[in-house]
Coordinates of C-alpha atoms in Angstrom, one line a residue:
W1 CA -4.6 77.0 181.8
A2 CA -1.5 79.2 181.8
A3 CA -1.8 79.9 178.1
R4 CA -5.5 80.9 178.4
A5 CA -4.6 83.2 181.4
A6 CA -1.8 84.9 179.5
A7 CA -4.1 85.4 176.5
R8 CA -6.5 87.4 178.6
E9 CA -3.7 89.8 179.6
V10 CA -2.1 90.4 176.2
S11 CA -3.5 92.0 173.1
G12 CA -2.2 91.7 169.6
A13 CA -2.5 93.5 166.3
A14 CA -1.8 92.4 162.8
D15 CA 1.0 93.9 160.6
G16 CA 0.0 96.4 157.9
G17 CA 1.0 96.5 154.3
D18 CA 0.7 98.6 151.1
D19 CA -2.1 98.0 148.6
V20 CA -1.7 95.3 145.9
I21 CA 1.3 95.8 143.7
A22 CA 1.2 92.3 142.2
G23 CA -1.6 91.6 139.7
T24 CA -2.7 92.4 136.3
P25 CA -0.9 95.2 134.4
D26 CA -4.0 97.4 134.9
E27 CA -4.0 96.8 138.7
V28 CA -0.3 97.7 138.9
L29 CA -0.9 100.8 136.8
R30 CA -3.7 102.0 139.0
Y31 CA -1.6 101.4 142.1
W32 CA 1.2 103.6 140.9
Q33 CA -1.3 106.2 139.7
R34 CA -2.7 106.5 143.2
K35 CA 0.9 106.8 144.6
A36 CA 1.7 109.6 142.1
E37 CA -1.6 111.4 142.9
H38 CA -0.8 111.1 146.7
L39 CA 2.7 112.5 146.2
A40 CA 1.5 115.3 144.0
A41 CA -1.1 116.3 146.7
K42 CA 1.6 116.3 149.4
L43 CA 3.9 118.5 147.3
D44 CA 1.1 120.9 146.5
A45 CA 0.2 121.1 150.2
A46 CA 3.8 121.9 151.0
R47 CA 4.0 124.6 148.4
R48 CA 0.8 126.2 149.6
R49 CA 2.0 126.0 153.2
D50 CA 5.3 127.7 152.2
E51 CA 3.4 130.5 150.4
G52 CA 1.0 131.0 153.3
K53 CA 3.8 130.9 155.9
A54 CA 5.7 133.6 153.9
R55 CA 2.7 135.9 153.8
A56 CA 2.0 135.3 157.5
K57 CA 5.6 136.1 158.4
E58 CA 5.5 139.3 156.4
A59 CA 2.2 140.4 158.0
F60 CA 3.6 139.5 161.5
R61 CA 6.7 141.6 160.8
E62 CA 4.6 144.5 159.7
R63 CA 2.5 144.4 162.8
T64 CA 5.3 143.9 165.3
G65 CA 8.4 145.4 163.7
L66 CA 10.3 142.3 164.6
R67 CA 12.7 140.7 162.1
P68 CA 12.9 136.9 162.0
P69 CA 13.6 134.6 163.6
V70 CA 10.9 135.3 166.2
L71 CA 9.9 133.1 169.1
A72 CA 6.4 133.7 170.4
Y73 CA 4.7 133.1 173.7
V74 CA 0.9 133.5 173.7
G75 CA -1.1 132.8 176.8
R76 CA -1.6 133.6 180.5
L77 CA 1.1 135.5 182.3
D78 CA 1.8 133.1 185.1
Y79 CA 4.9 131.6 186.7
Q80 CA 3.4 128.1 186.1
K81 CA 3.9 128.8 182.4
G82 CA 7.7 129.1 182.8
L83 CA 8.0 132.7 181.9
D84 CA 10.7 133.3 184.5
L85 CA 12.9 131.0 182.2
V86 CA 12.1 133.2 179.2
L87 CA 13.1 136.4 181.1
K88 CA 16.3 134.8 182.3
A89 CA 17.2 133.4 178.9
L90 CA 16.3 136.6 177.1
P91 CA 19.8 138.2 177.0
R92 CA 21.3 135.1 175.5
L93 CA 18.4 134.8 173.0
L94 CA 19.0 138.3 171.8
E95 CA 22.7 137.7 171.5
M96 CA 21.8 134.7 169.2
G97 CA 19.9 137.1 167.0
V98 CA 16.5 135.8 168.1
R99 CA 13.6 138.1 168.6
L100 CA 10.8 137.6 171.2
Y101 CA 7.0 138.3 171.0
V102 CA 5.0 137.9 174.1
Q103 CA 1.2 138.3 174.3
G104 CA -1.0 137.8 177.4
V105 CA -2.4 139.2 180.6
G106 CA -2.1 138.0 184.2
D107 CA 0.6 138.4 186.8
G108 CA 1.4 142.1 187.4
G109 CA 5.1 141.4 188.1
L110 CA 5.6 139.5 184.8
Q111 CA 3.7 142.2 182.9
E112 CA 6.1 144.8 184.3
A113 CA 9.1 142.6 183.5
F114 CA 8.1 142.2 179.9
L115 CA 7.2 145.9 179.5
R116 CA 10.7 146.7 180.8
A117 CA 12.3 144.2 178.5
E118 CA 10.6 145.8 175.5
E119 CA 11.7 149.3 176.6
E120 CA 15.3 148.1 176.9
N121 CA 15.3 146.1 173.7
P122 CA 12.9 147.9 171.3
E123 CA 14.3 146.0 168.2
G124 CA 14.3 142.6 169.8
V125 CA 11.2 142.4 172.1
R126 CA 7.5 143.1 171.6
F127 CA 5.0 142.7 174.4
L128 CA 1.2 143.0 173.9
P129 CA -0.6 143.0 177.3
A130 CA -4.0 142.1 175.9
Y131 CA -6.3 139.4 174.8
D132 CA -6.4 139.7 171.0
E133 CA -7.5 136.5 169.2
A134 CA -6.6 137.8 165.7
M135 CA -3.1 138.8 166.8
A136 CA -2.6 135.6 168.6
R137 CA -3.4 133.6 165.5
L138 CA -1.0 135.8 163.5
A139 CA 1.7 135.1 166.0
Y140 CA 1.0 131.3 165.8
A141 CA 1.3 131.6 162.0
G142 CA 4.1 134.1 161.6
A143 CA 6.6 133.1 164.3
E144 CA 9.4 130.6 163.7
A145 CA 8.4 128.7 166.9
V146 CA 6.2 129.0 170.0
L147 CA 7.6 128.7 173.5
V148 CA 5.8 126.4 176.0
P149 CA 8.3 126.1 178.9
S150 CA 5.8 125.3 181.6
R151 CA 6.7 124.1 185.1
F152 CA 3.8 121.6 184.8
E153 CA 1.0 121.3 182.2
P154 CA -1.9 118.9 182.3
C155 CA -2.3 119.1 178.5
G156 CA -2.0 122.6 176.9
L157 CA -3.5 123.8 173.7
V158 CA -0.8 126.3 172.4
Q159 CA 1.4 123.5 170.9
M160 CA -1.6 122.0 169.1
I161 CA -2.9 125.3 167.7
A162 CA 0.6 126.4 166.6
S163 CA 1.2 123.0 164.9
R164 CA -1.8 123.5 162.7
Y165 CA -0.2 126.7 161.5
G166 CA 3.0 125.0 160.7
T167 CA 4.9 126.5 163.7
P168 CA 6.7 124.0 165.9
P169 CA 6.8 124.2 169.7
V170 CA 9.8 124.4 172.0
A171 CA 8.3 122.9 175.1
R172 CA 9.2 121.4 178.4
A173 CA 8.9 117.6 178.6
V174 CA 6.1 117.6 181.2
G175 CA 2.5 116.3 181.3
G176 CA 0.5 116.7 178.1
L177 CA 3.3 118.6 176.4
K178 CA 5.4 115.4 176.5
D179 CA 2.5 113.5 175.1
T180 CA 1.7 115.8 172.2
V181 CA 5.0 117.2 171.0
E182 CA 7.0 114.7 168.8
D183 CA 10.5 115.6 170.0
G184 CA 13.0 116.2 167.2
R185 CA 10.4 115.7 164.4
A186 CA 7.5 118.1 164.9
G187 CA 8.9 120.2 167.7
V188 CA 11.5 120.2 170.5
L189 CA 11.3 119.1 174.1
F190 CA 13.7 120.0 176.9
E191 CA 13.9 118.4 180.4
T192 CA 15.7 120.8 182.8
Y193 CA 13.7 123.6 184.3
H194 CA 16.5 126.1 183.9
P195 CA 17.3 128.9 181.4
E196 CA 20.0 126.7 179.9
G197 CA 17.4 124.0 179.3
L198 CA 15.3 126.4 177.3
L199 CA 18.3 127.7 175.4
Y200 CA 19.3 124.2 174.5
G201 CA 15.8 123.6 173.2
V202 CA 16.0 126.7 171.0
L203 CA 19.4 125.7 169.6
R204 CA 18.1 122.2 168.8
L205 CA 15.1 123.8 167.0
F206 CA 17.3 125.7 164.6
R207 CA 19.9 123.0 164.2
L208 CA 17.2 120.4 163.3
G209 CA 15.3 122.9 161.1
A210 CA 12.3 124.8 162.3
E211 CA 10.6 124.9 158.8
E212 CA 10.9 121.2 158.3
M213 CA 9.5 120.5 161.8
G214 CA 6.7 122.9 161.1
L215 CA 5.7 120.9 158.0
R216 CA 5.6 117.7 159.9
A217 CA 3.7 119.3 162.8
M218 CA 1.0 120.3 160.3
E219 CA 0.5 116.6 159.6
K220 CA -0.4 115.7 163.2
D221 CA -4.0 114.9 164.0
F222 CA -5.1 116.8 167.1
S223 CA -8.8 116.3 166.5
W224 CA -11.2 114.8 169.1
E225 CA -11.4 111.5 167.1
G226 CA -8.3 110.0 168.9
P227 CA -9.2 111.1 172.4
A228 CA -12.8 110.1 171.9
R229 CA -11.7 106.5 171.1
A230 CA -9.4 106.4 174.1
Y231 CA -12.1 107.6 176.4
R232 CA -14.5 105.1 175.0
E233 CA -12.1 102.3 175.7
V234 CA -11.5 103.5 179.2
Y235 CA -15.3 103.6 179.9
R236 CA -15.7 100.2 178.3
E237 CA -13.0 98.6 180.5
A238 CA -14.5 100.3 183.6
L239 CA -17.9 98.9 182.9
G240 CA -16.6 95.5 182.2

């Protein structure tokens, strides 16, 4: 009885394995041909990504006048988004040689603060107080990383969109950000809601390699296929 009860509470899954590598000479040859084709496709994708990223960076630099490396924030101007951390960390970021691009509308006080930051640092800060989808996409593609230092975040889309452009996020480890950013591999997470926490995240980004993380971020699947399966399972369990 105890074994049957435990079985109802525990699920299992079989191990996985590669395709057949033992067999006839023709089977072995076909196996390694598939491996070679897969590797060639990945290398070609990386090459095209590097070329596209270079063009995007150049176009972004021409539009903004900012020399790399550039960190970008695109979204609503709201204290919930952690923009007070960005403002407090800005002097140190500029000392590190990092430039900042901010685009968005919202809180009047934050808008004034970023306008003033641009006036005081014309070579290091660019602020666009507007909704401009084309410019937002260029920022996602042309920056070295996107900032998502939210106080709280149910899910967030910025980190997902930027990842598709090969730009890793530096995000706070809260809510959906913690669920969708693969820390140290396809982006960077930081815990402490403090300017030093954000600065630590940026330092980790460059120490671990923003370009390499961007490549890995592009491989992540943020389509609805996964969430749809998860929702289906939840409904199935709820309905018994």
